[in-house]
Tab-separated table of C-alpha atoms in Angstrom:
chain	number	residue	atom	x	y	z
H	1	MET	CA	-113.131	-4.052	59.683
H	2	THR	CA	-111.014	-2.849	58.054
H	3	ALA	CA	-108.493	-0.258	59.421
H	4	ALA	CA	-110.606	2.439	56.946
H	5	ALA	CA	-114.180	1.330	58.594
H	6	ALA	CA	-112.933	1.581	62.227
H	7	GLY	CA	-111.832	5.952	61.074
H	8	ASP	CA	-108.541	5.551	61.318
H	9	VAL	CA	-108.158	8.440	60.626
H	10	HIS	CA	-106.014	11.505	61.451
H	11	GLU	CA	-107.570	13.753	61.548
H	12	GLU	CA	-108.544	16.632	64.160
H	13	MET	CA	-111.555	19.096	64.591
H	14	LEU	CA	-111.626	21.915	67.045
H	15	ASN	CA	-113.952	21.179	69.278
H	16	ARG	CA	-116.130	23.564	72.143
H	17	ARG	CA	-117.427	21.416	75.435
H	18	VAL	CA	-118.476	22.567	78.216
H	19	ILE	CA	-117.537	21.811	81.426
H	20	LEU	CA	-117.930	22.023	85.751
H	21	LYS	CA	-116.119	24.708	86.917
H	22	ARG	CA	-116.068	24.232	91.145
H	23	TYR	CA	-118.717	21.484	92.648
H	24	VAL	CA	-121.877	23.446	93.594
H	25	THR	CA	-123.920	24.268	97.019
H	26	GLY	CA	-126.853	25.656	96.475
H	27	PHE	CA	-128.553	26.435	94.088
H	28	PRO	CA	-126.960	26.524	90.534
H	29	SER	CA	-125.803	29.112	88.725
H	30	GLU	CA	-123.920	29.237	84.874
H	31	ASP	CA	-120.908	30.735	85.993
H	32	ASP	CA	-120.503	26.541	88.159
H	33	MET	CA	-119.972	25.462	84.093
H	34	GLU	CA	-118.306	27.334	81.288
H	35	VAL	CA	-117.091	26.806	77.230
H	36	VAL	CA	-114.369	25.714	76.218
H	37	THR	CA	-112.451	24.473	73.025
H	38	GLY	CA	-110.041	21.973	72.457
H	39	THR	CA	-109.398	19.200	69.630
H	40	ALA	CA	-111.357	15.971	68.751
H	41	ARG	CA	-109.852	13.149	67.039
H	42	LEU	CA	-111.405	11.987	64.616
H	43	ALA	CA	-110.313	8.550	65.192
H	44	VAL	CA	-110.559	5.633	67.607
H	45	PRO	CA	-106.918	2.899	68.989
H	46	THR	CA	-106.029	0.940	66.417
H	47	GLY	CA	-107.594	-2.696	67.623
H	48	SER	CA	-110.665	-0.991	70.308
H	49	THR	CA	-114.246	-1.318	69.989
H	50	ALA	CA	-115.442	2.732	70.562
H	51	VAL	CA	-116.378	4.616	68.606
H	52	VAL	CA	-116.342	8.636	68.033
H	53	LEU	CA	-119.720	10.510	67.694
H	54	ARG	CA	-120.421	13.424	66.304
H	55	ASN	CA	-122.997	14.878	68.554
H	56	LEU	CA	-126.313	16.571	67.271
H	57	TYR	CA	-128.758	17.296	70.216
H	58	VAL	CA	-127.969	16.888	74.113
H	59	SER	CA	-130.698	17.137	76.624
H	60	CYS	CA	-131.030	18.779	80.059
H	61	ASP	CA	-132.466	16.600	83.089
H	62	PRO	CA	-132.904	17.623	86.009
H	63	TYR	CA	-130.810	14.816	87.938
H	64	MET	CA	-127.727	17.009	86.758
H	65	ARG	CA	-128.158	18.925	89.287
H	66	GLY	CA	-127.043	15.665	91.970
H	67	ARG	CA	-124.059	15.570	89.362
H	68	MET	CA	-122.920	19.058	89.792
H	69	THR	CA	-122.248	18.369	94.265
H	70	LYS	CA	-119.899	16.365	95.984
H	71	HIS	CA	-121.091	13.000	97.853
H	72	GLU	CA	-118.752	11.441	100.303
H	73	ASP	CA	-120.682	8.222	99.835
H	74	PRO	CA	-121.636	6.958	95.816
H	75	THR	CA	-124.676	6.866	94.953
H	76	TYR	CA	-127.054	6.149	91.109
H	77	VAL	CA	-125.097	8.091	89.495
H	78	PRO	CA	-120.885	9.811	90.008
H	79	ASP	CA	-120.690	12.563	89.883
H	80	PHE	CA	-118.656	15.254	87.635
H	81	VAL	CA	-115.834	16.457	87.537
H	82	PRO	CA	-114.780	19.660	87.918
H	83	GLY	CA	-112.480	20.403	85.077
H	84	GLU	CA	-114.156	17.634	82.520
H	85	VAL	CA	-116.975	17.677	80.105
H	86	LEU	CA	-120.505	17.248	81.619
H	87	THR	CA	-121.809	14.321	80.606
H	88	ALA	CA	-126.150	13.462	79.612
H	89	PHE	CA	-128.123	11.431	77.157
H	90	GLY	CA	-127.563	12.800	73.375
H	91	VAL	CA	-128.502	12.317	70.060
H	92	SER	CA	-124.698	11.397	67.745
H	93	LYS	CA	-124.097	10.520	64.221
H	94	VAL	CA	-121.062	7.961	64.217
H	95	VAL	CA	-117.610	9.568	62.770
H	96	ALA	CA	-115.021	6.920	63.068
H	97	SER	CA	-116.309	3.255	65.104
H	98	GLY	CA	-113.954	0.004	66.012
H	99	HIS	CA	-117.530	-2.095	67.260
H	100	PRO	CA	-118.714	-4.371	65.042
H	101	GLY	CA	-121.765	-2.915	65.909
H	102	PHE	CA	-121.533	0.544	64.972
H	103	ALA	CA	-121.351	1.490	61.733
H	104	VAL	CA	-120.324	5.099	60.430
H	105	GLY	CA	-123.155	7.122	59.443
H	106	ASP	CA	-125.591	5.372	62.279
H	107	LEU	CA	-127.587	6.983	64.054
H	108	VAL	CA	-127.579	6.447	68.075
H	109	TRP	CA	-128.813	8.228	71.734
H	110	GLY	CA	-126.868	7.169	75.099
H	111	MET	CA	-124.928	9.073	77.416
H	112	THR	CA	-122.537	11.733	75.650
H	113	GLY	CA	-120.534	14.861	76.409
H	114	TRP	CA	-121.388	17.903	76.081
H	115	GLU	CA	-119.905	18.843	73.938
H	116	GLU	CA	-119.288	18.929	69.524
H	117	TYR	CA	-117.526	15.138	69.611
H	118	THR	CA	-116.954	12.025	71.662
H	119	LEU	CA	-114.976	9.639	72.076
H	120	VAL	CA	-117.326	6.228	72.917
H	121	PRO	CA	-114.623	3.086	74.883
H	122	ASN	CA	-117.125	1.305	75.100
H	123	PRO	CA	-121.019	2.230	73.122
H	124	ALA	CA	-122.486	-0.903	74.208
H	125	LEU	CA	-125.514	1.226	76.415
H	126	PHE	CA	-125.959	3.021	73.032
H	127	PHE	CA	-129.263	2.668	70.805
H	128	LYS	CA	-129.384	3.117	66.822
H	129	ILE	CA	-132.634	5.070	65.929
H	130	ASN	CA	-134.526	2.650	64.058
H	131	HIS	CA	-136.827	5.234	63.345
H	132	PRO	CA	-135.213	8.508	61.722
H	133	GLU	CA	-137.695	9.386	60.096
H	134	ILE	CA	-139.914	11.337	63.089
H	135	PRO	CA	-137.689	14.136	64.528
H	136	LEU	CA	-134.713	13.223	65.798
H	137	SER	CA	-134.775	15.531	69.139
H	138	TYR	CA	-136.943	13.036	70.047
H	139	TYR	CA	-134.827	11.090	71.219
H	140	THR	CA	-133.355	13.169	74.043
H	141	GLY	CA	-137.050	12.816	74.729
H	142	VAL	CA	-140.118	11.399	73.945
H	143	LEU	CA	-138.571	8.570	72.074
H	144	GLY	CA	-135.069	8.595	75.062
H	145	MET	CA	-135.111	8.129	78.113
H	146	PRO	CA	-137.404	10.986	79.614
H	147	GLY	CA	-140.321	9.094	77.393
H	148	MET	CA	-139.196	5.056	78.669
H	149	THR	CA	-139.003	6.772	82.687
H	150	ALA	CA	-142.532	7.747	82.088
H	151	TYR	CA	-143.344	4.536	80.520
H	152	VAL	CA	-141.567	2.451	83.645
H	153	GLY	CA	-142.569	4.421	86.449
H	154	LEU	CA	-146.846	4.308	84.248
H	155	PHE	CA	-146.736	1.123	83.779
H	156	HIS	CA	-144.591	-1.175	85.405
H	157	VAL	CA	-144.471	0.568	89.580
H	158	ALA	CA	-148.338	2.529	88.986
H	159	LYS	CA	-149.871	-0.499	86.712
H	160	PRO	CA	-152.825	2.354	86.281
H	161	LYS	CA	-156.600	0.488	86.178
H	162	LYS	CA	-158.878	1.830	83.643
H	163	GLY	CA	-160.546	5.218	85.825
H	164	GLU	CA	-158.974	5.625	88.128
H	165	TYR	CA	-157.499	9.071	90.005
H	166	VAL	CA	-154.444	9.860	88.171
H	167	PHE	CA	-151.720	12.772	89.453
H	168	VAL	CA	-148.867	14.725	87.274
H	169	SER	CA	-146.512	16.528	89.889
H	170	ALA	CA	-144.710	19.158	86.850
H	171	ALA	CA	-145.876	17.118	84.449
H	172	SER	CA	-145.198	19.922	81.413
H	173	GLY	CA	-142.023	18.521	81.987
H	174	ALA	CA	-140.448	16.176	80.356
H	175	VAL	CA	-142.071	13.597	81.368
H	176	GLY	CA	-145.128	14.427	82.866
H	177	GLN	CA	-146.670	15.876	80.036
H	178	ILE	CA	-145.123	11.318	79.082
H	179	VAL	CA	-147.664	10.171	82.212
H	180	GLY	CA	-150.243	12.034	81.530
H	181	GLN	CA	-150.690	11.550	78.192
H	182	LEU	CA	-150.105	7.805	78.776
H	183	ALA	CA	-152.729	7.607	81.739
H	184	LYS	CA	-155.406	9.487	79.494
H	185	LEU	CA	-155.127	6.195	76.874
H	186	THR	CA	-155.323	3.402	79.918
H	187	GLY	CA	-159.054	5.037	80.220
H	188	CYS	CA	-157.904	7.237	83.242
H	189	TYR	CA	-159.570	10.628	84.991
H	190	VAL	CA	-155.458	12.523	84.881
H	191	VAL	CA	-154.641	15.942	86.289
H	192	GLY	CA	-151.758	18.008	86.362
H	193	SER	CA	-149.600	20.688	88.901
H	194	ALA	CA	-147.653	23.451	86.725
H	195	GLY	CA	-146.300	26.358	87.570
H	196	SER	CA	-147.638	28.817	84.713
H	197	ASP	CA	-151.183	29.572	83.015
H	198	GLU	CA	-149.120	28.849	79.688
H	199	LYS	CA	-148.126	25.092	81.427
H	200	VAL	CA	-151.552	25.301	81.814
H	201	ASN	CA	-153.103	25.375	78.973
H	202	LEU	CA	-151.135	23.875	77.627
H	203	LEU	CA	-151.914	20.582	79.569
H	204	LYS	CA	-155.199	20.538	79.291
H	205	THR	CA	-155.594	22.116	75.159
H	206	LYS	CA	-152.793	20.438	73.910
H	207	PHE	CA	-151.583	16.820	76.195
H	208	GLY	CA	-155.235	16.491	76.750
H	209	PHE	CA	-155.673	16.332	81.085
H	210	ASP	CA	-158.764	16.530	82.420
H	211	GLU	CA	-157.627	18.908	84.280
H	212	ALA	CA	-154.877	20.782	85.574
H	213	PHE	CA	-153.882	23.631	87.974
H	214	ASN	CA	-150.997	26.596	88.578
H	215	TYR	CA	-149.636	25.296	92.282
H	216	LYS	CA	-147.976	29.039	92.429
H	217	LYS	CA	-151.702	30.347	92.641
H	218	GLU	CA	-152.961	27.642	94.864
H	219	ALA	CA	-152.062	29.181	98.816
H	220	ASP	CA	-153.481	25.946	100.251
H	221	LEU	CA	-152.710	22.920	97.954
H	222	ASN	CA	-154.239	20.733	99.391
H	223	ALA	CA	-157.457	22.925	98.872
H	224	ALA	CA	-156.564	22.054	95.449
H	225	LEU	CA	-156.075	18.884	95.472
H	226	LYS	CA	-159.637	18.039	96.903
H	227	ARG	CA	-160.865	20.438	94.706
H	228	HIS	CA	-159.542	18.565	91.965
H	229	PHE	CA	-160.189	14.409	93.413
H	230	PRO	CA	-163.033	15.536	95.799
H	231	GLU	CA	-162.806	11.216	96.186
H	232	GLY	CA	-159.858	11.055	95.933
H	233	ILE	CA	-155.805	10.130	94.403
H	234	ASP	CA	-155.099	6.741	93.568
H	235	ILE	CA	-151.229	7.150	91.849
H	236	TYR	CA	-149.792	9.903	92.000
H	237	PHE	CA	-146.394	10.334	89.813
H	238	GLU	CA	-144.082	11.538	91.982
H	239	ASN	CA	-141.579	14.440	90.508
H	240	VAL	CA	-141.168	17.423	93.136
H	241	GLY	CA	-141.545	16.500	96.631
H	242	GLY	CA	-141.870	18.944	99.233
H	243	ALA	CA	-144.779	21.578	100.186
H	244	MET	CA	-147.081	18.709	97.042
H	245	LEU	CA	-145.771	15.356	98.143
H	246	ASP	CA	-147.037	16.284	102.140
H	247	SER	CA	-150.354	17.464	100.168
H	248	VAL	CA	-150.468	14.342	98.225
H	249	LEU	CA	-150.569	12.112	100.607
H	250	LEU	CA	-153.330	13.609	102.740
H	251	ASN	CA	-155.903	12.908	99.840
H	252	MET	CA	-155.320	9.706	98.763
H	253	ARG	CA	-156.975	7.019	98.276
H	254	LEU	CA	-156.942	3.184	100.450
H	255	ARG	CA	-154.344	1.247	98.625
H	256	GLY	CA	-152.541	4.037	96.155
H	257	ARG	CA	-149.464	4.370	94.616
H	258	ILE	CA	-147.003	6.528	94.212
H	259	PRO	CA	-143.581	5.706	91.409
H	260	VAL	CA	-141.407	8.474	93.120
H	261	CYS	CA	-138.836	9.989	89.723
H	262	GLY	CA	-137.671	13.131	90.890
H	263	LEU	CA	-138.018	16.073	94.149
H	264	ILE	CA	-136.495	18.687	92.263
H	265	SER	CA	-138.110	20.889	94.317
H	266	GLN	CA	-135.107	19.284	96.985
H	267	TYR	CA	-132.421	19.686	94.268
H	268	ASN	CA	-130.971	23.139	95.217
H	269	LEU	CA	-131.351	23.278	99.256
H	270	GLU	CA	-128.794	22.690	101.396
H	271	GLN	CA	-130.982	21.675	103.832
H	272	PRO	CA	-133.944	18.952	101.931
H	273	GLU	CA	-137.406	18.983	103.301
H	274	GLY	CA	-137.836	16.690	104.883
H	275	PRO	CA	-141.825	14.809	104.600
H	276	ARG	CA	-144.792	15.457	107.604
H	277	ASN	CA	-147.421	13.248	106.632
H	278	LEU	CA	-145.957	9.751	106.354
H	279	PHE	CA	-147.823	8.203	108.510
H	280	CYS	CA	-150.586	8.473	105.879
H	281	VAL	CA	-148.855	5.337	104.039
H	282	ILE	CA	-149.440	3.438	106.712
H	283	THR	CA	-153.353	4.520	107.158
H	284	LYS	CA	-154.176	3.969	103.780
H	285	ARG	CA	-152.079	1.115	102.311
H	286	LEU	CA	-149.840	2.872	99.956
H	287	ARG	CA	-147.366	2.177	97.474
H	288	MET	CA	-143.484	4.924	97.093
H	289	GLU	CA	-141.684	3.016	95.074
H	290	GLY	CA	-138.601	4.536	93.937
H	291	PHE	CA	-136.956	3.958	90.502
H	292	ILE	CA	-133.690	3.915	87.555
H	293	VAL	CA	-135.146	3.678	84.311
H	294	THR	CA	-131.465	2.376	82.951
H	295	ASP	CA	-132.426	-0.471	84.969
H	296	HIS	CA	-135.438	-0.913	82.506
H	297	PHE	CA	-132.846	-0.344	79.145
H	298	GLY	CA	-133.212	-4.000	78.554
H	299	GLU	CA	-136.831	-3.754	77.439
H	300	TYR	CA	-135.615	-0.227	75.781
H	301	HIS	CA	-137.136	-1.537	71.759
H	302	LYS	CA	-139.974	-2.531	72.632
H	303	PHE	CA	-140.964	0.593	74.253
H	304	GLU	CA	-139.066	2.472	70.767
H	305	GLU	CA	-141.415	0.513	68.797
H	306	GLU	CA	-145.094	1.377	71.003
H	307	MET	CA	-144.444	4.821	71.251
H	308	ALA	CA	-143.193	5.230	67.888
H	309	GLY	CA	-146.645	4.361	67.143
H	310	TYR	CA	-148.464	6.478	69.231
H	311	LEU	CA	-146.636	9.186	67.990
H	312	LYS	CA	-147.239	8.261	64.364
H	313	GLU	CA	-150.956	7.394	65.005
H	314	GLY	CA	-150.389	10.827	66.007
H	315	LYS	CA	-152.166	9.353	70.336
H	316	ILE	CA	-148.813	11.720	71.545
H	317	THR	CA	-148.234	14.546	71.494
H	318	TYR	CA	-144.538	16.324	71.619
H	319	ILE	CA	-143.075	19.848	72.624
H	320	GLU	CA	-139.685	20.549	72.820
H	321	ASP	CA	-138.340	23.600	74.462
H	322	VAL	CA	-134.469	23.477	71.917
H	323	ALA	CA	-131.826	25.449	72.731
H	324	GLU	CA	-129.740	26.274	69.394
H	325	GLY	CA	-125.961	26.177	70.127
H	326	LEU	CA	-123.387	24.722	72.604
H	327	GLU	CA	-123.004	28.017	73.970
H	328	LYS	CA	-126.286	28.152	75.109
H	329	ALA	CA	-126.702	24.658	77.159
H	330	PRO	CA	-125.795	26.545	80.688
H	331	ALA	CA	-128.961	28.966	80.694
H	332	ALA	CA	-130.746	26.537	79.041
H	333	LEU	CA	-129.804	23.924	82.457
H	334	ILE	CA	-130.443	26.067	84.662
H	335	GLY	CA	-133.590	27.713	83.704
H	336	LEU	CA	-134.762	23.613	84.716
H	337	TYR	CA	-134.655	24.430	87.957
H	338	THR	CA	-136.921	28.237	87.764
H	339	GLY	CA	-139.739	25.973	84.909
H	340	ARG	CA	-138.703	28.604	82.846
H	341	ASN	CA	-138.088	26.201	80.340
H	342	VAL	CA	-141.656	25.025	78.818
H	343	GLY	CA	-141.881	20.888	77.672
H	344	LYS	CA	-139.195	19.370	77.108
H	345	GLN	CA	-134.627	21.277	77.365
H	346	LEU	CA	-132.508	19.945	75.063
H	347	VAL	CA	-129.827	21.382	73.020
H	348	LYS	CA	-129.619	22.208	69.500
H	349	VAL	CA	-125.402	21.150	68.504
H	350	ALA	CA	-124.710	20.619	65.332
H	351	ASN	CA	-127.222	20.463	61.879
H	352	GLU	CA	-128.998	16.767	61.399
């Protein structure tokens, strides 16, 4: 690769970025983040295999809340650092490259910065976008990390069989809407819960769930689940934790499976709630299993082709909630924790 191809152009651009101002305890606020302006050099260090990306879309994901808190013991993903740019999955265009696998102009997705331009020293975990005819924003969602999370949790952990009863919490979110549709394609009976009547309607009319309910209108979650699953639940795709998990455990069938994807009801609590009905795991011979989607990224291309096929055939549909402009990113992220978003929350940073 020549120096020119490697992006050896000493051009500097203004670079707006979203930084973490301070570590967060309790519920986060927009003021915990700040949009600042710096500069970005549109060239890679000589002899390196780095790339410079122009970010087009960045994702807002619930797990980011955990990264905003200082952990004494390391967890599965590093804490954010106050004063430094937030990072998340995003869709980008390569504007400079010293890497033999990435050329200027390539469209990619992977872990990038909440900023206009990002220097990535080692792009090994970035994927080229193979279906640019599908909306590029989908690579922050159904064709990216959330879609693969749904796929892995359902098929690798839960292993659904035709005719089984499946319950999905946070069912209209980035992951839940895909879980339900994949379960329906497998021949399962699927019920979802969501936090508004609008979202419940989407689950039934847009995503093809058999039934759905607004958990905020249910005084007794146990009774709501018994109403929708009189014979019990085979698979619970866990996204929320707390009171919902406790009620689900009482309604699981023998040898049911619970892939544990997230616990969004717990992320902003200073003292997390412990489950009270874990004895059901013993008596019902249940299997609860957590998983991290990045452990399965080696299978991404197989997933991408399968999901792209479903999208083109109209077998899977997807809804996004797009905030326009990087300055809207803090509010978009905070909105996840109050259920303000409808569908996959992302931020458009630049025109394609």
